[in-house]
Structures are given as C-alpha cells and as structure tokens.
Coordinates of C-alpha atoms in Angstrom, one line a residue:
Chain A
M1 CA 19.9 -19.8 -4.0
R2 CA 17.2 -16.7 -3.2
R3 CA 15.2 -15.6 -6.6
L4 CA 13.7 -12.4 -6.7
L5 CA 10.9 -11.8 -10.0
H6 CA 10.6 -8.5 -10.6
Q7 CA 10.7 -5.9 -13.2
P8 CA 13.7 -3.8 -13.7
L9 CA 12.2 -0.8 -13.7
D10 CA 9.6 -1.4 -10.7
P11 CA 10.1 1.0 -8.3
K12 CA 8.5 -1.6 -5.7
C13 CA 11.1 -4.3 -6.9
R14 CA 14.2 -1.7 -6.9
K15 CA 13.5 -0.9 -3.2
I16 CA 13.4 -4.7 -2.8
R17 CA 16.7 -5.3 -4.6
L18 CA 18.6 -2.7 -2.7
A19 CA 17.1 -4.3 0.5
L20 CA 18.0 -7.1 -0.3
A21 CA 21.4 -5.8 -1.5
E22 CA 21.7 -3.8 1.6
K23 CA 20.9 -6.8 4.0
K24 CA 24.2 -8.7 1.7
L25 CA 22.2 -11.5 0.9
A26 CA 22.5 -12.7 -2.5
F27 CA 20.0 -13.4 -4.8
E28 CA 19.3 -14.4 -8.4
M29 CA 16.8 -11.8 -10.2
E30 CA 13.9 -13.6 -13.0
T31 CA 12.3 -10.6 -15.2
E32 CA 8.7 -11.5 -15.4
R33 CA 6.0 -9.7 -17.3
P34 CA 3.0 -9.6 -14.6
W35 CA 0.5 -8.7 -17.3
D36 CA 1.3 -12.2 -19.6
R37 CA 0.1 -13.8 -16.1
R38 CA 2.2 -16.5 -16.2
E39 CA 0.7 -19.6 -14.6
E40 CA 4.4 -19.9 -12.1
L41 CA 3.6 -16.6 -10.9
L42 CA -0.2 -16.8 -10.2
V43 CA 1.1 -20.3 -8.3
L44 CA 3.9 -17.8 -6.1
N45 CA 1.0 -14.7 -5.6
P46 CA -2.1 -15.4 -6.4
A47 CA -2.6 -11.6 -6.7
G48 CA -0.3 -12.0 -10.0
M49 CA 1.8 -8.8 -8.9
L50 CA 5.3 -7.9 -7.9
P51 CA 7.4 -8.4 -6.2
V52 CA 7.8 -11.9 -5.4
L53 CA 11.1 -13.4 -3.6
V54 CA 11.6 -17.1 -3.1
E55 CA 13.4 -18.0 -0.2
P56 CA 16.3 -21.2 -0.6
D57 CA 14.2 -23.0 0.9
G58 CA 11.1 -22.7 -0.6
T59 CA 9.2 -20.1 0.8
T60 CA 7.4 -17.3 -0.5
V61 CA 7.1 -13.8 0.0
A62 CA 5.1 -12.0 -1.8
G63 CA 4.6 -8.5 -2.1
D64 CA 6.7 -5.0 -1.0
R65 CA 6.1 -4.1 2.2
V66 CA 5.4 -7.8 3.3
I67 CA 9.0 -8.3 2.0
Q68 CA 10.6 -5.4 3.8
E69 CA 9.0 -6.5 6.6
Y70 CA 9.9 -10.4 6.7
L71 CA 13.5 -9.7 5.7
D72 CA 13.7 -8.0 9.0
E73 CA 11.9 -9.7 10.9
I74 CA 14.0 -13.2 9.6
Y75 CA 17.5 -11.4 9.2
Q76 CA 16.9 -9.4 12.3
D77 CA 21.1 -9.7 13.1
P78 CA 22.5 -9.3 10.1
D79 CA 26.3 -9.8 9.6
G80 CA 26.7 -6.1 9.1
G81 CA 24.2 -5.8 7.3
M82 CA 21.5 -3.0 6.9
V83 CA 18.3 -2.9 9.7
L84 CA 15.5 -1.5 7.4
L85 CA 13.5 0.1 10.0
P86 CA 15.4 0.6 13.0
G87 CA 15.0 2.0 16.5
G88 CA 11.8 1.9 18.1
P89 CA 7.9 1.9 17.6
V90 CA 7.7 6.1 16.8
D91 CA 11.0 5.5 14.9
R92 CA 9.5 2.7 12.9
A93 CA 6.1 4.1 11.9
E94 CA 7.9 7.5 11.0
A95 CA 10.3 4.8 8.5
R96 CA 7.5 3.3 7.1
R97 CA 5.2 6.2 6.8
I98 CA 8.0 7.5 4.6
A99 CA 8.0 4.7 2.3
D100 CA 4.3 4.6 2.0
W101 CA 4.7 8.3 1.1
F102 CA 6.8 6.8 -1.9
D103 CA 5.1 3.6 -2.4
D104 CA 1.5 5.3 -2.6
K105 CA 1.5 9.0 -3.2
F106 CA 4.3 9.7 -5.1
A107 CA 3.7 5.9 -7.3
D108 CA 0.4 8.0 -8.0
E109 CA 1.3 11.1 -8.6
V110 CA 4.6 10.8 -10.3
T111 CA 5.4 6.8 -11.5
R112 CA 2.2 5.8 -12.4
N113 CA 1.9 9.1 -14.6
L114 CA 5.6 9.4 -16.0
V115 CA 7.1 5.4 -15.5
D116 CA 3.6 3.7 -16.2
E117 CA 3.2 6.1 -19.3
K118 CA 6.1 6.4 -21.3
I119 CA 7.3 2.1 -20.5
V120 CA 5.2 0.2 -19.5
K121 CA 2.5 1.4 -22.4
R122 CA 4.6 0.7 -24.5
F123 CA 5.0 -3.7 -23.6
L124 CA 1.0 -4.1 -22.8
P125 CA -1.0 -5.3 -25.1
R126 CA -3.2 -2.8 -26.3
D127 CA -6.1 -4.3 -24.9
L128 CA -4.6 -3.8 -21.9
G129 CA -4.0 -0.6 -22.1
G130 CA -1.2 -0.6 -24.1
G131 CA -0.5 2.4 -26.6
P132 CA 1.3 5.6 -27.3
P133 CA 2.0 7.7 -24.2
D134 CA -0.9 10.4 -22.7
T135 CA 1.0 14.1 -23.7
E136 CA -1.3 15.0 -20.6
I137 CA -0.8 12.6 -18.2
V138 CA 2.9 13.2 -18.9
R139 CA 2.5 16.4 -18.3
I140 CA 0.9 16.4 -15.1
G141 CA 3.7 14.1 -13.4
M142 CA 6.0 16.4 -14.9
H143 CA 4.4 19.2 -12.5
N144 CA 4.2 16.8 -9.6
V145 CA 7.3 15.9 -8.8
S146 CA 8.7 19.4 -8.2
Y147 CA 6.3 18.7 -5.2
H148 CA 7.9 15.5 -4.1
L149 CA 11.4 16.8 -4.4
D150 CA 10.7 20.3 -2.2
Y151 CA 9.7 17.5 0.6
V152 CA 12.7 15.3 0.2
S153 CA 14.8 18.8 0.6
F154 CA 11.9 19.8 3.7
L155 CA 13.8 16.6 5.3
V156 CA 17.3 16.1 4.7
E157 CA 17.6 20.1 5.9
R158 CA 16.3 18.5 9.0
R159 CA 17.6 15.0 9.7
N160 CA 20.6 12.7 8.0
W161 CA 18.3 11.0 6.1
L162 CA 15.0 10.9 4.9
A163 CA 13.6 9.5 8.3
G164 CA 15.8 10.6 10.8
D165 CA 19.9 9.7 11.5
S166 CA 20.1 6.2 9.6
L167 CA 19.1 5.2 6.1
T168 CA 16.1 3.0 6.5
I169 CA 13.9 1.3 4.2
A170 CA 12.3 4.8 3.4
D171 CA 15.5 6.4 1.7
L172 CA 15.5 2.9 -0.4
A173 CA 11.7 3.3 -1.3
A174 CA 12.4 7.1 -2.0
A175 CA 15.5 6.5 -4.1
A176 CA 13.7 3.3 -6.2
H177 CA 10.4 5.7 -7.2
F178 CA 13.1 8.7 -8.2
S179 CA 15.7 6.3 -10.0
A180 CA 12.9 5.0 -11.9
V181 CA 11.6 8.5 -13.2
D182 CA 15.7 9.7 -13.1
Y183 CA 15.6 7.0 -15.9
L184 CA 13.5 9.0 -18.2
G185 CA 15.7 12.0 -17.5
N186 CA 12.5 13.7 -16.2
V187 CA 14.2 14.6 -12.2
P188 CA 14.6 18.4 -12.5
W189 CA 17.4 17.7 -9.6
T190 CA 19.1 20.9 -10.5
D191 CA 17.0 23.1 -9.7
F192 CA 16.6 20.9 -5.7
P193 CA 20.4 20.7 -4.7
Q194 CA 19.7 19.4 -1.0
A195 CA 17.3 16.3 -2.5
K196 CA 20.5 16.0 -4.9
E197 CA 22.8 15.9 -2.1
W198 CA 20.4 13.4 -0.7
Y199 CA 20.1 11.3 -4.1
A200 CA 23.5 11.1 -4.9
R201 CA 24.6 9.5 -1.5
I202 CA 22.3 6.7 -2.1
K203 CA 22.8 6.5 -5.7
S204 CA 27.1 6.2 -4.6
R205 CA 26.4 3.1 -2.3
P206 CA 27.1 -0.3 -4.0
S207 CA 23.7 -0.9 -3.6
F208 CA 22.3 0.9 -6.3
R209 CA 25.1 -0.3 -8.9
P210 CA 22.9 -3.0 -10.3
L211 CA 20.1 -0.3 -10.8
L212 CA 22.2 2.0 -12.8
A213 CA 23.1 -1.3 -15.3
D214 CA 19.2 -1.9 -16.2
H215 CA 18.0 -1.1 -19.8
V216 CA 15.0 -1.3 -21.3
P217 CA 15.1 -2.5 -25.0
G218 CA 14.4 0.0 -27.1
M219 CA 15.1 3.1 -24.7
P220 CA 18.1 4.0 -23.2
A221 CA 18.2 5.9 -20.2
A222 CA 18.9 9.5 -20.0
Q223 CA 22.4 10.3 -20.0
H224 CA 23.4 11.3 -16.9
Y225 CA 21.0 8.3 -15.0
A226 CA 24.2 6.0 -14.5
N227 CA 26.9 8.8 -13.3
L228 CA 28.0 9.2 -10.0
D229 CA 28.7 12.9 -10.9
F230 CA 25.1 14.2 -12.5
Chain B
M1 CA -7.7 10.6 24.7
R2 CA -6.9 8.8 21.4
R3 CA -8.3 9.9 18.9
L4 CA -9.1 8.5 15.5
L5 CA -9.1 11.3 11.9
H6 CA -11.4 9.0 10.1
Q7 CA -13.9 8.8 7.1
P8 CA -16.8 6.7 8.1
L9 CA -16.8 4.5 4.9
D10 CA -13.5 4.1 4.4
P11 CA -12.4 0.5 4.7
K12 CA -8.9 1.3 5.3
C13 CA -10.0 3.7 8.4
R14 CA -12.6 1.3 9.2
K15 CA -9.6 -1.6 9.4
I16 CA -8.3 0.5 12.0
R17 CA -11.6 1.3 13.9
L18 CA -11.9 -2.5 14.5
A19 CA -7.9 -3.2 14.9
L20 CA -8.5 -0.9 17.9
A21 CA -11.3 -2.2 19.0
E22 CA -10.2 -5.5 19.3
K23 CA -7.0 -4.8 21.0
K24 CA -9.9 -3.2 23.7
L25 CA -8.1 0.5 23.5
A26 CA -10.4 2.9 23.6
F27 CA -10.9 6.4 20.9
E28 CA -12.9 9.1 19.6
M29 CA -13.1 9.1 16.8
E30 CA -13.4 12.8 14.2
T31 CA -14.7 13.1 11.2
E32 CA -12.9 14.2 8.5
R33 CA -12.8 14.7 4.5
P34 CA -9.6 14.8 3.0
W35 CA -10.7 16.5 0.1
D36 CA -10.8 20.0 2.4
R37 CA -7.3 19.7 2.9
R38 CA -7.5 21.0 6.6
E39 CA -5.1 22.4 8.0
E40 CA -5.2 20.7 10.8
L41 CA -4.7 17.5 8.8
L42 CA -2.3 18.3 6.6
V43 CA 0.2 19.3 10.3
L44 CA -0.9 15.6 11.1
N45 CA 0.1 14.1 7.8
P46 CA 1.6 15.9 5.2
A47 CA 0.4 13.6 2.9
G48 CA -2.9 14.6 3.3
M49 CA -4.4 10.8 3.6
L50 CA -6.8 8.6 6.1
P51 CA -6.6 7.1 8.8
V52 CA -4.6 9.1 11.6
L53 CA -4.2 8.2 15.1
V54 CA -3.4 10.6 18.1
E55 CA -2.3 8.7 21.0
P56 CA -2.7 10.4 24.4
D57 CA 0.4 11.9 24.9
G58 CA 0.3 13.6 21.4
T59 CA 2.4 10.7 19.2
T60 CA 0.9 10.6 15.9
V61 CA 0.9 8.0 12.8
A62 CA -0.1 8.2 9.8
G63 CA -1.5 5.9 7.6
D64 CA -3.6 2.5 7.8
R65 CA -0.3 -0.1 7.1
V66 CA 1.6 2.4 9.4
I67 CA -0.8 2.4 12.3
Q68 CA -1.5 -1.6 11.9
E69 CA 2.0 -2.3 12.8
Y70 CA 2.9 0.5 15.7
L71 CA -0.3 -0.6 17.6
D72 CA 1.2 -4.5 17.9
E73 CA 4.3 -3.0 18.3
I74 CA 3.5 -0.6 20.9
Y75 CA 0.5 -2.8 22.3
Q76 CA 2.7 -6.3 22.7
D77 CA 1.1 -8.0 25.4
P78 CA -2.6 -6.4 24.7
D79 CA -4.7 -7.3 28.0
G80 CA -6.8 -9.7 26.7
G81 CA -6.7 -7.7 23.0
M82 CA -6.0 -9.5 20.1
V83 CA -2.5 -9.4 18.3
L84 CA -3.3 -8.6 14.9
L85 CA -0.1 -10.7 13.2
P86 CA 0.1 -13.6 15.3
G87 CA 3.2 -16.1 14.7
G88 CA 6.3 -16.5 13.3
P89 CA 7.6 -14.3 10.1
V90 CA 6.1 -16.7 7.5
D91 CA 2.6 -16.3 9.5
R92 CA 2.6 -13.0 9.9
A93 CA 3.9 -12.5 6.2
E94 CA 0.7 -14.6 5.3
A95 CA -1.5 -12.1 7.5
R96 CA -0.1 -9.3 5.7
R97 CA -0.3 -10.8 2.0
I98 CA -3.9 -11.3 1.9
A99 CA -4.3 -7.7 4.1
D100 CA -2.6 -6.3 1.4
W101 CA -4.7 -8.1 -1.4
F102 CA -7.8 -6.2 -0.2
D103 CA -6.4 -2.7 0.7
D104 CA -4.5 -2.9 -3.1
K105 CA -6.4 -5.4 -5.4
F106 CA -10.0 -5.4 -3.9
A107 CA -9.4 -1.5 -3.0
D108 CA -8.9 -1.0 -6.8
E109 CA -10.8 -3.2 -8.5
V110 CA -14.4 -3.2 -6.2
T111 CA -13.5 -0.4 -3.9
R112 CA -12.9 2.3 -6.0
N113 CA -15.3 1.4 -8.7
L114 CA -18.5 1.2 -5.9
V115 CA -17.9 3.1 -2.8
D116 CA -15.4 5.8 -4.1
E117 CA -18.0 5.8 -7.4
K118 CA -21.3 5.7 -5.8
I119 CA -20.5 7.4 -2.4
V120 CA -17.2 9.1 -2.5
K121 CA -18.3 11.2 -5.4
R122 CA -21.4 12.7 -3.9
F123 CA -19.5 14.6 -1.8
L124 CA -16.2 15.4 -4.1
P125 CA -16.3 19.1 -5.6
R126 CA -16.9 18.6 -9.7
D127 CA -13.7 19.5 -10.0
L128 CA -11.9 17.3 -7.6
G129 CA -13.8 14.7 -9.7
G130 CA -17.5 14.8 -8.4
G131 CA -20.7 14.1 -9.7
P132 CA -22.8 11.2 -10.3
P133 CA -21.7 7.7 -11.1
D134 CA -20.2 6.5 -13.9
T135 CA -22.7 3.6 -14.8
E136 CA -19.7 1.3 -16.5
I137 CA -17.4 1.6 -13.6
V138 CA -19.9 0.5 -11.0
R139 CA -20.3 -2.6 -13.8
I140 CA -16.9 -3.5 -13.5
G141 CA -16.8 -3.1 -9.6
M142 CA -20.1 -5.8 -9.6
H143 CA -18.5 -8.0 -11.8
N144 CA -14.9 -7.9 -9.7
V145 CA -16.1 -8.5 -6.7
S146 CA -17.4 -12.3 -7.0
Y147 CA -13.8 -13.2 -7.6
H148 CA -13.0 -12.0 -4.3
L149 CA -16.0 -13.9 -3.0
D150 CA -14.1 -16.9 -4.8
Y151 CA -10.9 -16.1 -3.1
V152 CA -12.1 -16.0 0.4
S153 CA -13.9 -18.8 0.1
F154 CA -11.1 -21.1 -1.2
L155 CA -9.2 -19.5 2.4
V156 CA -11.4 -20.7 4.3
E157 CA -12.4 -24.3 2.5
R158 CA -9.1 -24.5 3.8
R159 CA -8.2 -22.8 7.3
N160 CA -10.4 -21.4 9.8
W161 CA -9.8 -17.6 9.6
L162 CA -8.1 -16.0 6.1
A163 CA -4.4 -16.5 6.7
G164 CA -4.8 -19.5 9.5
D165 CA -5.8 -21.0 12.8
S166 CA -6.4 -16.8 14.4
L167 CA -7.7 -14.2 13.6
T168 CA -5.7 -11.3 11.9
I169 CA -5.4 -7.9 10.5
A170 CA -6.4 -10.0 7.4
D171 CA -9.8 -10.7 8.1
L172 CA -9.9 -7.1 9.4
A173 CA -8.9 -5.7 6.3
A174 CA -11.4 -7.8 4.0
A175 CA -14.1 -7.2 6.3
A176 CA -13.8 -4.0 6.5
H177 CA -13.8 -3.9 2.5
F178 CA -16.5 -6.2 1.9
S179 CA -18.9 -3.8 4.6
A180 CA -18.4 -0.6 2.9
V181 CA -19.7 -2.2 -0.5
D182 CA -22.0 -4.3 1.8
Y183 CA -23.1 -1.1 2.5
L184 CA -24.7 -0.7 -0.8
G185 CA -25.8 -4.1 -0.6
N186 CA -23.4 -5.6 -3.5
V187 CA -22.2 -7.8 -1.8
P188 CA -24.5 -11.1 -3.3
W189 CA -23.5 -12.9 -0.6
T190 CA -26.3 -15.9 -0.8
D191 CA -23.9 -17.3 -4.4
F192 CA -21.3 -17.6 -1.8
P193 CA -22.2 -19.3 1.7
Q194 CA -18.9 -20.0 2.6
A195 CA -17.6 -16.5 2.4
K196 CA -21.3 -15.4 4.0
E197 CA -20.2 -17.9 6.8
W198 CA -16.8 -16.2 7.4
Y199 CA -18.2 -12.8 7.3
A200 CA -21.2 -13.6 9.6
R201 CA -18.7 -14.6 12.2
I202 CA -16.5 -11.4 12.4
K203 CA -20.1 -9.5 11.9
S204 CA -21.2 -10.3 14.9
R205 CA -18.0 -9.2 16.5
P206 CA -18.7 -6.6 19.4
S207 CA -16.1 -4.7 17.5
F208 CA -18.0 -4.9 14.1
R209 CA -21.2 -3.1 15.8
P210 CA -20.0 0.6 15.6
L211 CA -19.9 0.0 11.3
L212 CA -22.8 -1.0 11.4
A213 CA -24.6 2.0 13.1
D214 CA -22.4 4.1 10.5
H215 CA -25.2 6.1 8.1
V216 CA -23.9 8.3 5.3
P217 CA -26.6 11.6 4.7
G218 CA -29.0 11.2 2.1
M219 CA -27.6 7.5 1.1
P220 CA -29.4 5.1 3.9
A221 CA -27.9 0.9 4.5
A222 CA -28.8 -1.6 2.5
Q223 CA -31.8 -3.3 4.2
H224 CA -29.5 -6.4 5.5
Y225 CA -26.2 -4.1 6.3
A226 CA -27.1 -4.2 10.1
N227 CA -28.2 -7.4 10.2
L228 CA -26.6 -10.3 12.0
D229 CA -28.7 -12.9 10.2
F230 CA -28.5 -11.7 6.5

C-alpha cells in the first residue's frame, strides 16, 4: 500500500493528500512529528522534512513539490483522475507560480504566523522554540491573510479556477493553506465573497472530506471549519 | 532579447543564470532590488520576488523553480545544451529533491544566516530589517555550512554528480548557494576535499564565469573566490 508520512495541519502535506485523492490513488497516512527526528524519517528523507511518499514498490519521493511533479509524470493517464499541471508549458508555469505563491509567500506571511505560532509551538519542545503563541506575530498573520484573500478574489474574477479554466495544483495548494488557517477560524471569509465562493467549491469536493475530519488534540477546530455551508 | 531580472548574489537567481548558460540560451540581465517594489517588477511578478524571466515574445515566467521546469519543457531538444532534469520520473525526482535541499534547507540554515545577514542587510532600509550583521546569526550559519559540505561529500563519494551520473539542476542549485557563501569566504573547502573537487569541476565550466565576475559595491569578494585553483 502507498504510504504518506505527514502532519495533519501542515499545508504542504494537505496539498499532497488532496492531490493523491484527486488522482484517485489510494494511500495510508502515518502521522510523523518531524521534530522527533525519527530514524525511519531520516532514512527516507535525510532532510527530515514532510511530506514523504512511499510507493507500493518502495520508491520514496520526498518533498511536496517533488511529489506533485512526480505524480503527474508517473500517473500521466489517470483513470478519471486529475492532472495536477494541465495544458502547455505556459499554462503549467502559471499553475506552478500560483502554487508557489501559497507554498512560499502565504506560508511565510500567514501560515507561519498563525498555524506554526498557535499549533506547532504547542507541541514543540521548549529548546526547539516551543511555548505559547507570540501575540504580535499572530496579529501580523491575521493582518496578512486579507491581502491573500484579495489576490484570490482578483484571480477568480477573471478565471474559473486560480490558474485558468481547470482545477490545478494551484487550487490545491491555496486551499491547503487556507484550510489550515480556517481550522483556527482566522479566515475572514464574509469580507471576501468571491474567494469564499471559490473555497466553497473546493471544500465540497470528496478529496477534501478527510481534511475536514482532522482534529488536533486539545485544540478543537473553529465551529464552521467542517461545515460546507459556512 | 530574453531578459532576466535578478540580484547578483541571490543563489536562486544564480541557479537560473547557470541554467540558461548551460542550455546555451542568450539573455540580458537587469539588476533589481526587490525591496524597492518597483512597479515593473510587480506587474511582471505580483509576488515581487526574483528571479523573473521575460522571453523574447514577452512570455513572463516568475520564480526559480517555475523557470527551471519551464526551461526544460520549452527547450526540450536543446542544441547541445543541458537537460536540467534528465532521465525518468524517479531520476527527476531525485534531482528535484537535492535542488530543493539547497533552495529550502541550505537557504534557511546557511544562505539566510550569511548572505542575507552580511550582504542583503547592508542595502535594506532600516525599517525593512537593514543594519549591521547579527554576529550570533552569522556564527550559526558558519557552523551549519559544514553539515552541508558533509552531505555533498556523501553524495559525490557514491555518484559522479549530486543526483547521479549526469550534471543536473541539483548541481546548479547547490553550486549557486555555495558560490554566494564562497564570495564571503565562508566555505571551509580544505576540510572537505571531495566536496571541493566537485565544486572545482562545476566552477571551471564556462557557465560559471559570469558569476565569478560579480562584484558587490563596497564588499569585495574573498581572495580565492574567482580562482579556479582555490
């Protein structure tokens, strides 16, 4: 069976969970705490980072961007499944650009300030930076999220999905990041009706259901988190 | 003419300069200071990040990883030029994994602590984090570089190039990061003869020459920086 080593609220792991489900590839998940630096994780991925995909034949593919490229290359003709990067080189560049927007810029300006600060730090040992959230860092993250909702609104005013006519890895990456922040209840959806309509479309896909069932011990999701009519 | 908006000592820009030269694609460079948030940069790449490639027909491709994928897709049959990601999906995943090792992990553990701290901060306005280097951050960066030299040594003991038999984007990414740190004279090459031999091979390639001619105003390169026999 295909295995995915992951952290439930890590957006880069969530993106790959969505990608595997959209490609209709069955997989088992194993929760990994990368800060434990468990021997098996370091053997599979010397960088010690998640996600890591282990194929049924033992082939190991490490890193979210590496996995997304690999999945489209190896499962080129998915049986009714999604192509993550459809179209020609310019379309594909646009889908990658927007996915990277979320995996680099949103990650740095929002996810780190909110998800890492409010959740990851609860589980980290003190000598690795664990502790209570820094309210100033959280405040900056809350401020930054609106800028990204604005950008999503700008894109979906012009396009059906973020990178063009089709659903692509760009939508999966963006939804993965927003969903982790939404678990905390920190996405002001009502102020951004177009972005909300886009998120409602992706949230109602079957691939999203397992993400909506995620639960962080001692930290329940915001009330509307799993609600399709939010 | 093809244009590359770049910063001379930014390793992700350096990687693309190497990739273009290895693919024998002519280009002009324009130095950009992303912190100025110049209008043209934001139009070409709303994320405001470098590098940005503008093709002769006006097609714009933004972001180092997006550009590296695009170049191989659009110039599939380079006239004697390099394929950045050669081989099948598993080989390509390995080349991407090692390139990401440098663009994510080395960037975070070494480049940020040394290049950003000693060089970028000199040019940044104070309200954007400019100022003198933090000696503790520099100390950590100097400490971390050996770990990555160890990993390069481990790889080239087993392989001709970092990801296998051929030169790939993994070598260009790694050399780009090491070269920026080497400008500062902070790579202890003599302690890592195998890594040094690998770097000497890549440093002597014609594609590397323009990088060795780079010059930061008021901050000359370390004495051995441009020397092929270092």
